[in-house]
Amino acid sequence: QSALTQPASVSGSPGQSITISCTGTSSDVGGYTYVSWYQQHPGKAPKLMINDVNNRPSGISNRFSGSKSGNTASLTISGLQAEDEADYYCSSYTSSSTSDVIFGGGTKLTVL
Amino acid sequence: QVQLQESGPGLVKPSQTLSLTCTVSGGSISIGSYYWSWIRQPAGKGLEWIGRIYTSGSTNYNPSLKSRVTISVDTSKNQFSLNLSSVTAGDTAVYYCARASAVPGMPIDYWGQGTQVTVSS
C-alpha cells in the first residue's frame, strides 16, 4: 500500500512555529484517531513524539502538538530550537490491508 | 527501563537468508500487551514496517514481504527474531527491532539502536 504523504522538507528559525502535514485516505488517517509522529536524529533510532493524533507520551515537550482534519494529520512544533532539527515521520493505522500500519515518507526539518 | 538490542550478520549474500535477533532487557517479553516488531530503513529513505509478533505468538507481516518473512519468539531467552529469505540488494537497510503497544495505532515506544545489514556478494 502507498505510504502517507509528507513534505520532503520544512524549515524555520529559532523561536518560530512550524507544521508538518501527513496526508492519507479515509482508510487510514481520515478514518481513525491512530496517528503517531516520530522524531529521528541522524544515525539514531526514531523516538515517539505523539500518538493517537494529539497525545504526548511522558517526557515529551509541550512544544510538540498534533492535530487532524479530514485525511490530513499535522505535527506542530512551537518555539523551534536547534535540537528540533531532525527527520519526522508520521504513521497511521490502516484498514486497507493486513499490515495495518503504514508510515509517511518523512520530512526533514531544518532550523535556520 | 526496557532496552532492545539487535544482533546478527552485517553482510549477507544475495539469495541467502537474513537472520537477526533482538534481545530484550528490563522487562519480560511474555508479559504485557505488546507487539514485538521489526522495521527497516534503507539509507537516506523512510521507515518500512516488516512485521510483528504478539506475546501469544501470533504474527502479522507487511504484505509486500510476507512470502519471505518469518518472525519468531523465544521467551526463555527473552528474544525475538527475524528471518528474511531470498534477499537482494534491495533488502540492504538498517534494521530496527521495536516494541509497540498492542492498542489501535500501535505506537512504538521502544526501539533498538538499529543494525546495518548489507546484501552483497
Coordinates of N, CA and C in Angstrom, one line a residue:
Chain A
Q1 N 0.8 -1.2 0.0 CA 0.0 0.0 0.0 C 0.9 1.2 0.0
S2 N 0.3 2.4 -0.5 CA 1.1 3.6 -0.6 C 1.4 4.2 0.8
A3 N 2.6 4.8 0.9 CA 2.9 5.5 2.2 C 2.1 6.7 2.3
L4 N 2.0 7.2 3.5 CA 1.4 8.5 3.7 C 2.3 9.6 3.1
T5 N 1.6 10.7 2.7 CA 2.4 11.8 2.0 C 2.8 12.9 3.0
Q6 N 4.1 13.1 3.0 CA 4.6 14.2 3.8 C 5.5 15.1 2.9
P7 N 5.6 16.4 3.3 CA 6.5 17.3 2.5 C 7.9 16.8 2.8
A8 N 8.8 16.9 1.7 CA 10.1 16.4 1.9 C 10.9 17.2 2.9
S9 N 10.6 18.5 3.0 CA 11.4 19.4 3.9 C 10.5 20.6 4.3
V10 N 10.8 21.0 5.5 CA 10.3 22.3 6.1 C 11.4 22.9 6.8
S11 N 11.3 24.2 7.0 CA 12.3 24.9 7.8 C 11.7 26.1 8.6
G12 N 12.5 26.5 9.6 CA 12.0 27.6 10.4 C 13.2 28.1 11.2
S13 N 13.0 29.3 11.7 CA 14.0 30.0 12.5 C 13.8 29.7 14.0
P14 N 14.8 29.7 14.8 CA 14.6 29.5 16.2 C 13.5 30.4 16.8
G15 N 12.6 29.8 17.6 CA 11.5 30.6 18.2 C 10.2 30.5 17.4
Q16 N 10.4 30.2 16.2 CA 9.2 30.2 15.3 C 8.4 28.9 15.5
S17 N 7.2 28.8 14.9 CA 6.5 27.6 14.8 C 6.4 27.0 13.4
I18 N 6.4 25.7 13.3 CA 6.3 25.1 12.0 C 5.3 24.0 12.1
T19 N 4.7 23.6 11.0 CA 3.8 22.5 10.9 C 4.1 21.5 9.8
I20 N 4.1 20.3 10.1 CA 4.4 19.2 9.1 C 3.1 18.5 8.9
S21 N 2.7 18.3 7.6 CA 1.5 17.6 7.3 C 1.7 16.2 6.9
C22 N 0.7 15.4 7.0 CA 0.7 14.0 6.8 C -0.6 13.6 6.1
T23 N -0.6 13.3 4.8 CA -1.9 13.1 4.2 C -2.1 11.7 3.8
G24 N -3.2 11.2 4.1 CA -3.6 9.8 3.8 C -4.9 9.7 3.1
T25 N -5.7 8.7 3.5 CA -7.0 8.5 2.9 C -8.0 8.2 4.0
S26 N -9.2 7.9 3.6 CA -10.2 7.6 4.6 C -10.0 6.2 5.2
S27 N -9.1 5.4 4.6 CA -8.8 4.1 5.1 C -7.7 4.1 6.2
D28 N -7.1 5.3 6.4 CA -6.1 5.4 7.4 C -6.2 6.6 8.2
V29 N -5.5 7.7 7.8 CA -5.6 8.9 8.6 C -7.0 9.4 8.9
G30 N -7.8 9.5 7.8 CA -9.1 10.1 7.9 C -10.1 9.2 8.6
G31 N -9.9 7.9 8.7 CA -10.8 7.0 9.3 C -10.6 6.7 10.8
Y32 N -9.5 7.1 11.3 CA -9.2 6.7 12.7 C -8.4 7.8 13.4
T33 N -8.4 7.7 14.7 CA -7.6 8.6 15.5 C -6.3 8.0 16.0
Y34 N -5.7 7.2 15.1 CA -4.5 6.5 15.4 C -3.3 6.9 14.7
V35 N -3.0 8.2 14.7 CA -1.8 8.7 14.0 C -0.7 9.0 15.1
S36 N 0.5 8.5 14.7 CA 1.7 8.8 15.6 C 2.7 9.6 14.8
W37 N 3.6 10.3 15.6 CA 4.7 11.0 15.0 C 6.0 10.6 15.7
Y38 N 7.0 10.4 14.8 CA 8.3 10.1 15.3 C 9.4 11.1 14.9
Q39 N 10.3 11.3 15.8 CA 11.5 12.2 15.5 C 12.7 11.3 15.4
Q40 N 13.5 11.6 14.3 CA 14.7 10.8 14.2 C 15.9 11.7 13.8
H41 N 16.9 11.7 14.8 CA 18.1 12.4 14.5 C 19.0 11.5 13.7
P42 N 20.0 12.1 13.0 CA 20.9 11.3 12.1 C 21.6 10.2 12.9
G43 N 21.5 9.0 12.4 CA 22.2 7.9 13.0 C 21.6 7.3 14.2
K44 N 20.4 7.8 14.5 CA 19.7 7.4 15.8 C 18.4 6.7 15.4
A45 N 17.9 6.0 16.4 CA 16.6 5.3 16.2 C 15.5 6.4 16.3
P46 N 14.3 6.2 15.7 CA 13.2 7.1 15.9 C 12.8 7.1 17.3
K47 N 12.1 8.2 17.7 CA 11.6 8.5 19.0 C 10.1 8.9 18.9
L48 N 9.3 8.3 19.7 CA 7.8 8.6 19.6 C 7.6 9.9 20.3
M49 N 6.9 10.8 19.5 CA 6.7 12.2 20.0 C 5.2 12.4 20.3
I50 N 4.3 11.8 19.4 CA 2.9 12.0 19.5 C 2.2 10.6 19.2
N51 N 1.2 10.2 19.9 CA 0.4 9.1 19.5 C -1.1 9.4 19.6
D52 N -1.9 8.7 18.9 CA -3.3 8.9 18.9 C -3.7 10.4 18.6
V53 N -3.1 10.8 17.5 CA -3.2 12.1 16.9 C -2.6 13.3 17.7
N54 N -3.0 13.3 19.1 CA -2.5 14.5 19.8 C -2.1 14.2 21.2
N55 N -1.7 12.9 21.5 CA -1.3 12.6 22.8 C 0.2 12.6 22.9
R56 N 0.8 13.3 23.9 CA 2.2 13.4 24.1 C 2.6 12.3 25.2
P57 N 3.5 11.4 24.8 CA 4.0 10.5 25.8 C 4.7 11.2 26.9
S58 N 4.9 10.6 28.1 CA 5.6 11.2 29.2 C 7.0 11.6 28.8
G59 N 7.3 12.8 29.1 CA 8.7 13.3 28.9 C 8.8 14.1 27.6
I60 N 7.8 14.2 26.8 CA 7.8 14.9 25.5 C 7.4 16.3 25.8
S61 N 8.2 17.3 25.3 CA 7.9 18.7 25.5 C 6.5 19.1 24.9
N62 N 5.9 20.0 25.7 CA 4.6 20.5 25.2 C 4.7 21.5 24.0
R63 N 5.9 21.7 23.5 CA 6.1 22.4 22.3 C 5.7 21.6 21.1
F64 N 5.5 20.3 21.3 CA 5.1 19.4 20.2 C 3.6 19.1 20.4
S65 N 2.8 19.3 19.3 CA 1.4 19.0 19.4 C 0.9 18.5 18.0
G66 N -0.1 17.7 18.1 CA -0.7 17.1 16.9 C -2.1 17.4 16.7
S67 N -2.6 17.3 15.5 CA -4.0 17.5 15.2 C -4.3 16.7 13.9
K68 N -5.6 16.8 13.6 CA -6.1 16.1 12.4 C -7.3 16.7 11.8
S69 N -7.4 16.9 10.5 CA -8.5 17.4 9.9 C -8.8 16.6 8.6
G70 N -9.9 15.9 8.5 CA -10.1 15.0 7.4 C -9.0 14.0 7.2
N71 N -8.5 13.9 6.0 CA -7.5 12.9 5.7 C -6.0 13.4 6.0
T72 N -5.9 14.5 6.6 CA -4.6 15.1 6.9 C -4.3 15.3 8.4
A73 N -3.2 14.7 8.8 CA -2.8 15.0 10.2 C -1.6 16.0 10.2
S74 N -1.4 16.6 11.3 CA -0.4 17.6 11.3 C 0.4 17.6 12.7
L75 N 1.7 17.8 12.6 CA 2.5 18.0 13.7 C 3.0 19.4 13.8
T76 N 2.8 20.1 14.9 CA 3.2 21.5 15.1 C 4.3 21.5 16.1
I77 N 5.4 22.2 15.8 CA 6.4 22.4 16.8 C 6.5 23.9 17.0
S78 N 6.3 24.3 18.2 CA 6.3 25.8 18.6 C 7.7 26.1 19.3
G79 N 8.0 27.3 19.2 CA 9.3 27.7 19.9 C 10.5 26.9 19.4
L80 N 10.6 26.8 18.1 CA 11.7 26.0 17.5 C 13.0 26.2 18.2
Q81 N 13.7 25.0 18.4 CA 15.0 25.0 18.9 C 16.0 24.3 18.0
A82 N 17.2 24.5 18.1 CA 18.2 23.9 17.2 C 18.1 22.4 17.3
E83 N 17.8 21.9 18.5 CA 17.8 20.4 18.8 C 16.6 19.8 18.1
D84 N 15.6 20.6 17.6 CA 14.5 20.0 16.9 C 14.8 19.6 15.5
E85 N 16.0 20.0 15.0 CA 16.4 19.7 13.6 C 16.5 18.2 13.5
A86 N 15.7 17.6 12.7 CA 15.7 16.1 12.6 C 14.7 15.7 11.5
D87 N 14.6 14.4 11.2 CA 13.6 13.9 10.3 C 12.4 13.5 11.2
Y88 N 11.2 13.8 10.6 CA 10.0 13.4 11.3 C 9.1 12.5 10.4
Y89 N 8.6 11.5 11.0 CA 7.8 10.5 10.3 C 6.4 10.4 11.0
C90 N 5.4 10.3 10.2 CA 4.0 10.0 10.7 C 3.8 8.6 10.4
S91 N 2.9 8.0 11.2 CA 2.4 6.7 10.9 C 0.9 6.6 11.3
S92 N 0.2 5.7 10.7 CA -1.2 5.5 10.9 C -1.7 4.1 10.9
Y93 N -2.7 3.8 11.6 CA -3.4 2.5 11.5 C -4.1 2.6 10.1
T94 N -4.1 1.5 9.4 CA -4.8 1.4 8.2 C -5.7 0.2 8.1
S95 N -6.8 0.3 7.5 CA -7.7 -0.8 7.3 C -7.6 -1.4 6.0
S96 N -6.7 -0.9 5.2 CA -6.6 -1.3 3.8 C -5.9 -2.6 3.5
S97 N -5.2 -3.1 4.5 CA -4.6 -4.4 4.2 C -4.2 -5.1 5.6
T98 N -3.7 -6.2 5.5 CA -3.4 -6.9 6.8 C -2.2 -6.3 7.5
S99 N -1.4 -5.5 6.8 CA -0.3 -4.9 7.5 C -0.7 -3.9 8.6
D100 N -1.8 -3.3 8.4 CA -2.5 -2.4 9.4 C -1.7 -1.2 10.0
V101 N -0.5 -1.0 9.5 CA 0.3 0.2 9.9 C 1.1 0.7 8.8
I102 N 1.1 1.9 8.5 CA 1.9 2.5 7.4 C 2.6 3.8 7.9
F103 N 3.7 4.1 7.3 CA 4.5 5.2 7.6 C 4.4 6.3 6.5
G104 N 4.7 7.5 6.8 CA 4.9 8.5 5.9 C 6.3 8.5 5.3
G105 N 6.6 9.2 4.3 CA 7.9 9.2 3.7 C 8.9 10.0 4.4
G106 N 8.5 10.8 5.4 CA 9.5 11.5 6.2 C 9.6 13.0 5.8
T107 N 9.9 13.9 6.7 CA 10.1 15.3 6.5 C 11.3 15.7 7.2
K108 N 12.2 16.4 6.5 CA 13.5 16.9 7.1 C 13.2 18.3 7.6
L109 N 13.3 18.5 8.9 CA 13.1 19.8 9.5 C 14.5 20.5 9.6
T110 N 14.7 21.6 9.1 CA 15.9 22.4 9.2 C 15.6 23.6 10.0
V111 N 16.4 23.8 11.1 CA 16.3 25.0 11.9 C 17.3 26.0 11.4
L112 N 16.9 27.1 10.9 CA 17.8 28.0 10.2 C 18.7 28.8 11.1
Chain B
Q1 N 13.5 0.2 32.9 CA 13.6 0.8 31.5 C 13.9 -0.4 30.5
V2 N 13.0 -0.5 29.6 CA 13.1 -1.6 28.6 C 14.2 -1.2 27.6
Q3 N 15.0 -2.1 27.2 CA 16.1 -1.9 26.2 C 16.0 -3.0 25.2
L4 N 16.2 -2.7 23.9 CA 16.3 -3.7 22.9 C 17.6 -3.6 22.1
Q5 N 18.1 -4.7 21.7 CA 19.4 -4.8 21.1 C 19.4 -5.8 19.9
E6 N 19.6 -5.3 18.7 CA 19.7 -6.2 17.6 C 21.1 -6.8 17.4
S7 N 21.1 -8.1 16.9 CA 22.3 -8.7 16.7 C 22.2 -9.6 15.4
G8 N 23.3 -9.8 14.7 CA 23.3 -10.7 13.5 C 24.3 -10.2 12.5
P9 N 24.5 -11.0 11.5 CA 25.5 -10.6 10.5 C 25.2 -9.3 9.8
G10 N 26.3 -8.5 9.6 CA 26.1 -7.2 8.9 C 26.2 -7.4 7.4
L11 N 26.6 -8.5 6.9 CA 26.7 -8.8 5.5 C 26.1 -10.1 5.1
V12 N 25.2 -10.1 4.1 CA 24.5 -11.3 3.7 C 24.6 -11.4 2.2
K13 N 24.9 -12.5 1.7 CA 25.0 -12.7 0.2 C 23.6 -12.8 -0.5
P14 N 23.5 -12.3 -1.7 CA 22.2 -12.4 -2.4 C 21.7 -13.8 -2.5
S15 N 20.4 -13.9 -2.4 CA 19.7 -15.2 -2.4 C 19.7 -15.9 -1.1
Q16 N 20.5 -15.5 -0.1 CA 20.6 -16.2 1.2 C 19.5 -15.6 2.1
T17 N 19.5 -16.1 3.3 CA 18.6 -15.7 4.3 C 19.2 -14.7 5.4
L18 N 18.6 -13.6 5.5 CA 19.0 -12.6 6.6 C 18.4 -13.0 7.9
S19 N 19.2 -13.2 8.9 CA 18.7 -13.6 10.2 C 19.2 -12.6 11.3
L20 N 18.3 -12.0 12.0 CA 18.6 -11.1 13.1 C 17.8 -11.5 14.3
T21 N 18.4 -11.2 15.5 CA 17.8 -11.4 16.8 C 17.8 -10.2 17.6
C22 N 16.7 -10.0 18.3 CA 16.5 -8.8 19.2 C 16.4 -9.3 20.6
T23 N 17.4 -8.9 21.4 CA 17.3 -9.2 22.9 C 16.7 -8.1 23.7
V24 N 15.7 -8.5 24.4 CA 15.0 -7.5 25.2 C 15.5 -7.6 26.7
S25 N 15.8 -6.5 27.3 CA 16.2 -6.4 28.7 C 15.3 -5.4 29.4
G26 N 15.3 -5.5 30.7 CA 14.5 -4.6 31.5 C 13.0 -4.9 31.6
G27 N 12.6 -6.1 31.1 CA 11.2 -6.5 31.2 C 11.1 -7.8 30.4
S28 N 10.1 -8.6 30.8 CA 9.8 -9.8 30.2 C 9.1 -9.7 28.9
I29 N 9.5 -10.4 27.8 CA 8.9 -10.3 26.5 C 7.5 -10.9 26.5
S30 N 7.2 -11.8 27.5 CA 6.0 -12.5 27.5 C 4.9 -11.9 28.5
I31 N 5.3 -10.8 29.0 CA 4.3 -10.1 29.9 C 3.8 -8.8 29.3
G32 N 2.6 -8.6 29.4 CA 2.0 -7.3 28.9 C 1.5 -7.5 27.5
S33 N 0.9 -6.4 27.1 CA 0.2 -6.5 25.7 C 1.1 -5.6 24.8
Y34 N 2.0 -6.3 24.1 CA 2.9 -5.6 23.2 C 3.1 -6.4 21.9
Y35 N 3.4 -5.7 20.9 CA 3.8 -6.3 19.6 C 5.3 -6.1 19.5
W36 N 6.0 -7.1 19.3 CA 7.4 -7.1 19.1 C 7.7 -7.0 17.6
S37 N 8.3 -5.9 17.1 CA 8.2 -5.6 15.7 C 9.6 -5.4 15.1
W38 N 9.6 -5.6 13.8 CA 10.8 -5.3 13.0 C 10.5 -4.2 12.0
I39 N 11.3 -3.2 11.8 CA 11.2 -2.1 10.9 C 12.5 -1.9 10.3
R40 N 12.5 -1.5 9.0 CA 13.8 -1.3 8.3 C 13.8 0.1 7.7
Q41 N 15.0 0.5 7.4 CA 15.2 1.9 6.8 C 16.4 1.9 5.8
P42 N 16.2 1.8 4.5 CA 17.3 2.0 3.6 C 18.0 3.3 3.8
A43 N 19.2 3.4 3.4 CA 20.0 4.6 3.6 C 19.3 5.8 2.9
G44 N 19.1 6.8 3.6 CA 18.5 8.1 3.1 C 17.0 8.0 2.8
K45 N 16.4 6.9 3.2 CA 15.0 6.7 2.9 C 14.1 6.6 4.2
G46 N 12.9 6.3 4.0 CA 11.9 6.3 5.1 C 11.8 4.9 5.7
L47 N 10.9 4.9 6.7 CA 10.8 3.6 7.5 C 9.8 2.7 6.8
E48 N 10.1 1.4 6.9 CA 9.2 0.4 6.3 C 9.0 -0.7 7.4
W49 N 7.7 -0.9 7.8 CA 7.3 -1.9 8.7 C 7.4 -3.2 8.1
I50 N 8.1 -4.2 8.8 CA 8.3 -5.5 8.2 C 7.3 -6.5 8.8
G51 N 7.1 -6.4 10.1 CA 6.2 -7.4 10.7 C 6.3 -7.3 12.2
R52 N 5.4 -8.1 12.9 CA 5.4 -8.1 14.3 C 4.9 -9.5 14.8
I53 N 5.2 -9.7 16.1 CA 4.7 -10.9 16.8 C 4.2 -10.5 18.1
Y54 N 3.0 -11.1 18.5 CA 2.4 -10.7 19.7 C 2.9 -11.7 20.8
T55 N 2.7 -11.3 22.0 CA 3.1 -12.1 23.1 C 2.5 -13.5 23.1
S56 N 1.4 -13.7 22.4 CA 0.8 -15.0 22.2 C 1.4 -15.9 21.1
G57 N 2.3 -15.2 20.3 CA 2.9 -15.9 19.2 C 2.3 -15.6 17.9
S58 N 1.2 -14.9 17.8 CA 0.6 -14.6 16.5 C 1.4 -13.6 15.8
T59 N 1.4 -13.6 14.5 CA 2.2 -12.8 13.7 C 1.4 -12.0 12.6
N60 N 1.9 -10.9 12.2 CA 1.4 -10.1 11.1 C 2.6 -9.6 10.3
Y61 N 2.5 -9.7 9.0 CA 3.6 -9.2 8.1 C 3.2 -8.2 7.1
N62 N 4.1 -7.4 6.7 CA 3.9 -6.5 5.6 C 3.6 -7.3 4.3
P63 N 2.4 -7.1 3.7 CA 2.1 -7.9 2.5 C 3.2 -7.9 1.4
S64 N 3.9 -6.9 1.3 CA 5.0 -6.8 0.3 C 6.1 -7.8 0.6
L65 N 6.3 -8.2 1.8 CA 7.4 -9.0 2.2 C 6.9 -10.4 2.8
K66 N 5.6 -10.5 2.9 CA 5.1 -11.7 3.6 C 5.6 -13.0 3.1
S67 N 5.8 -13.2 1.8 CA 6.3 -14.5 1.3 C 7.7 -14.8 1.7
R68 N 8.4 -13.8 2.2 CA 9.8 -14.1 2.6 C 10.2 -13.9 4.0
V69 N 9.2 -13.5 4.8 CA 9.5 -13.1 6.2 C 8.9 -14.1 7.2
T70 N 9.7 -14.4 8.2 CA 9.3 -15.2 9.4 C 9.8 -14.5 10.7
I71 N 8.9 -14.2 11.6 CA 9.2 -13.6 12.9 C 8.9 -14.7 13.9
S72 N 9.8 -14.9 14.8 CA 9.5 -15.9 15.9 C 10.0 -15.3 17.2
V73 N 9.6 -16.0 18.3 CA 9.9 -15.5 19.7 C 10.4 -16.7 20.5
D74 N 11.4 -16.4 21.3 CA 12.0 -17.3 22.3 C 11.9 -16.7 23.6
T75 N 10.8 -17.0 24.3 CA 10.5 -16.4 25.6 C 11.6 -16.8 26.7
S76 N 12.1 -18.0 26.5 CA 13.1 -18.4 27.5 C 14.4 -17.6 27.5
K77 N 14.7 -17.0 26.3 CA 15.8 -16.1 26.2 C 15.5 -14.6 26.1
N78 N 14.2 -14.4 26.2 CA 13.7 -13.0 26.1 C 14.1 -12.4 24.8
Q79 N 14.0 -13.1 23.7 CA 14.4 -12.7 22.4 C 13.3 -12.9 21.4
F80 N 13.3 -12.1 20.3 CA 12.6 -12.4 19.1 C 13.4 -12.2 17.9
S81 N 13.1 -12.9 16.8 CA 14.0 -13.0 15.7 C 13.3 -12.7 14.4
L82 N 14.1 -12.3 13.4 CA 13.6 -12.1 12.0 C 14.4 -12.9 11.1
N83 N 13.7 -13.6 10.2 CA 14.3 -14.3 9.1 C 13.7 -13.7 7.8
L84 N 14.6 -13.3 6.9 CA 14.1 -12.7 5.6 C 14.9 -13.5 4.5
S85 N 14.1 -14.3 3.7 CA 14.8 -15.2 2.8 C 14.9 -14.6 1.4
S86 N 15.8 -15.2 0.6 CA 16.0 -14.8 -0.8 C 16.3 -13.3 -0.9
V87 N 17.2 -12.8 -0.2 CA 17.5 -11.4 -0.1 C 18.2 -10.9 -1.4
T88 N 17.9 -9.6 -1.7 CA 18.6 -9.0 -2.8 C 19.2 -7.7 -2.3
A89 N 19.8 -6.9 -3.2 CA 20.4 -5.7 -2.8 C 19.4 -4.7 -2.3
G90 N 18.1 -4.9 -2.7 CA 17.0 -4.0 -2.2 C 16.7 -4.2 -0.8
D91 N 17.2 -5.3 -0.2 CA 17.0 -5.5 1.3 C 18.1 -4.9 2.1
T92 N 19.0 -4.2 1.5 CA 20.1 -3.5 2.3 C 19.4 -2.4 3.0
A93 N 19.6 -2.3 4.3 CA 19.0 -1.3 5.2 C 19.5 -1.4 6.6
V94 N 19.1 -0.4 7.4 CA 19.3 -0.5 8.8 C 18.0 -1.2 9.3
Y95 N 18.2 -2.2 10.1 CA 17.0 -3.0 10.6 C 16.9 -2.6 12.1
Y96 N 15.7 -2.3 12.5 CA 15.4 -1.9 13.9 C 14.4 -3.0 14.5
C97 N 14.7 -3.4 15.7 CA 13.6 -4.1 16.4 C 13.0 -3.1 17.4
A98 N 11.7 -3.3 17.7 CA 11.0 -2.3 18.5 C 9.8 -3.0 19.2
R99 N 9.3 -2.2 20.2 CA 8.1 -2.6 20.9 C 7.0 -1.7 20.7
A100 N 5.9 -2.2 20.3 CA 4.7 -1.4 20.0 C 3.6 -1.8 21.0
S101 N 2.9 -0.9 21.5 CA 1.7 -1.2 22.3 C 0.6 -1.9 21.5
A102 N 0.0 -2.9 22.1 CA -1.0 -3.6 21.4 C -2.3 -3.0 21.6
V103 N -2.4 -1.7 21.1 CA -3.6 -1.0 21.1 C -3.8 -0.4 19.7
P104 N -5.0 0.0 19.3 CA -5.1 0.5 17.9 C -4.1 1.7 17.7
G105 N -3.5 1.7 16.5 CA -2.5 2.6 16.3 C -1.1 2.1 16.6
M106 N -1.0 1.2 17.5 CA 0.3 0.5 17.8 C 1.5 1.5 17.9
P107 N 1.4 2.5 18.7 CA 2.6 3.4 18.8 C 3.8 2.6 19.3
I108 N 5.0 2.9 18.8 CA 6.2 2.2 19.1 C 7.0 3.1 20.1
D109 N 7.0 2.6 21.3 CA 7.6 3.4 22.4 C 9.1 3.0 22.7
Y110 N 9.5 1.8 22.3 CA 10.9 1.5 22.5 C 11.5 0.9 21.2
W111 N 12.7 1.4 20.9 CA 13.4 1.0 19.7 C 14.8 0.5 20.0
G112 N 15.3 -0.5 19.3 CA 16.7 -0.8 19.3 C 17.5 0.3 18.6
Q113 N 18.8 0.2 18.8 CA 19.7 1.2 18.1 C 19.8 1.0 16.6
G114 N 19.4 -0.2 16.1 CA 19.4 -0.4 14.7 C 20.7 -1.1 14.3
T115 N 20.7 -2.0 13.3 CA 21.8 -2.7 12.8 C 21.9 -2.6 11.3
Q116 N 23.0 -2.3 10.8 CA 23.1 -2.2 9.3 C 23.3 -3.6 8.7
V117 N 22.5 -3.9 7.7 CA 22.6 -5.1 7.0 C 22.8 -4.8 5.5
T118 N 23.9 -5.3 5.0 CA 24.2 -5.1 3.6 C 24.1 -6.4 2.8
V119 N 23.4 -6.4 1.7 CA 23.3 -7.6 0.9 C 24.3 -7.4 -0.3
S120 N 25.3 -8.2 -0.4 CA 26.3 -8.1 -1.4 C 27.1 -9.4 -1.5
S121 N 27.5 -9.7 -2.7 CA 28.4 -10.9 -2.8 C 29.9 -10.6 -2.6

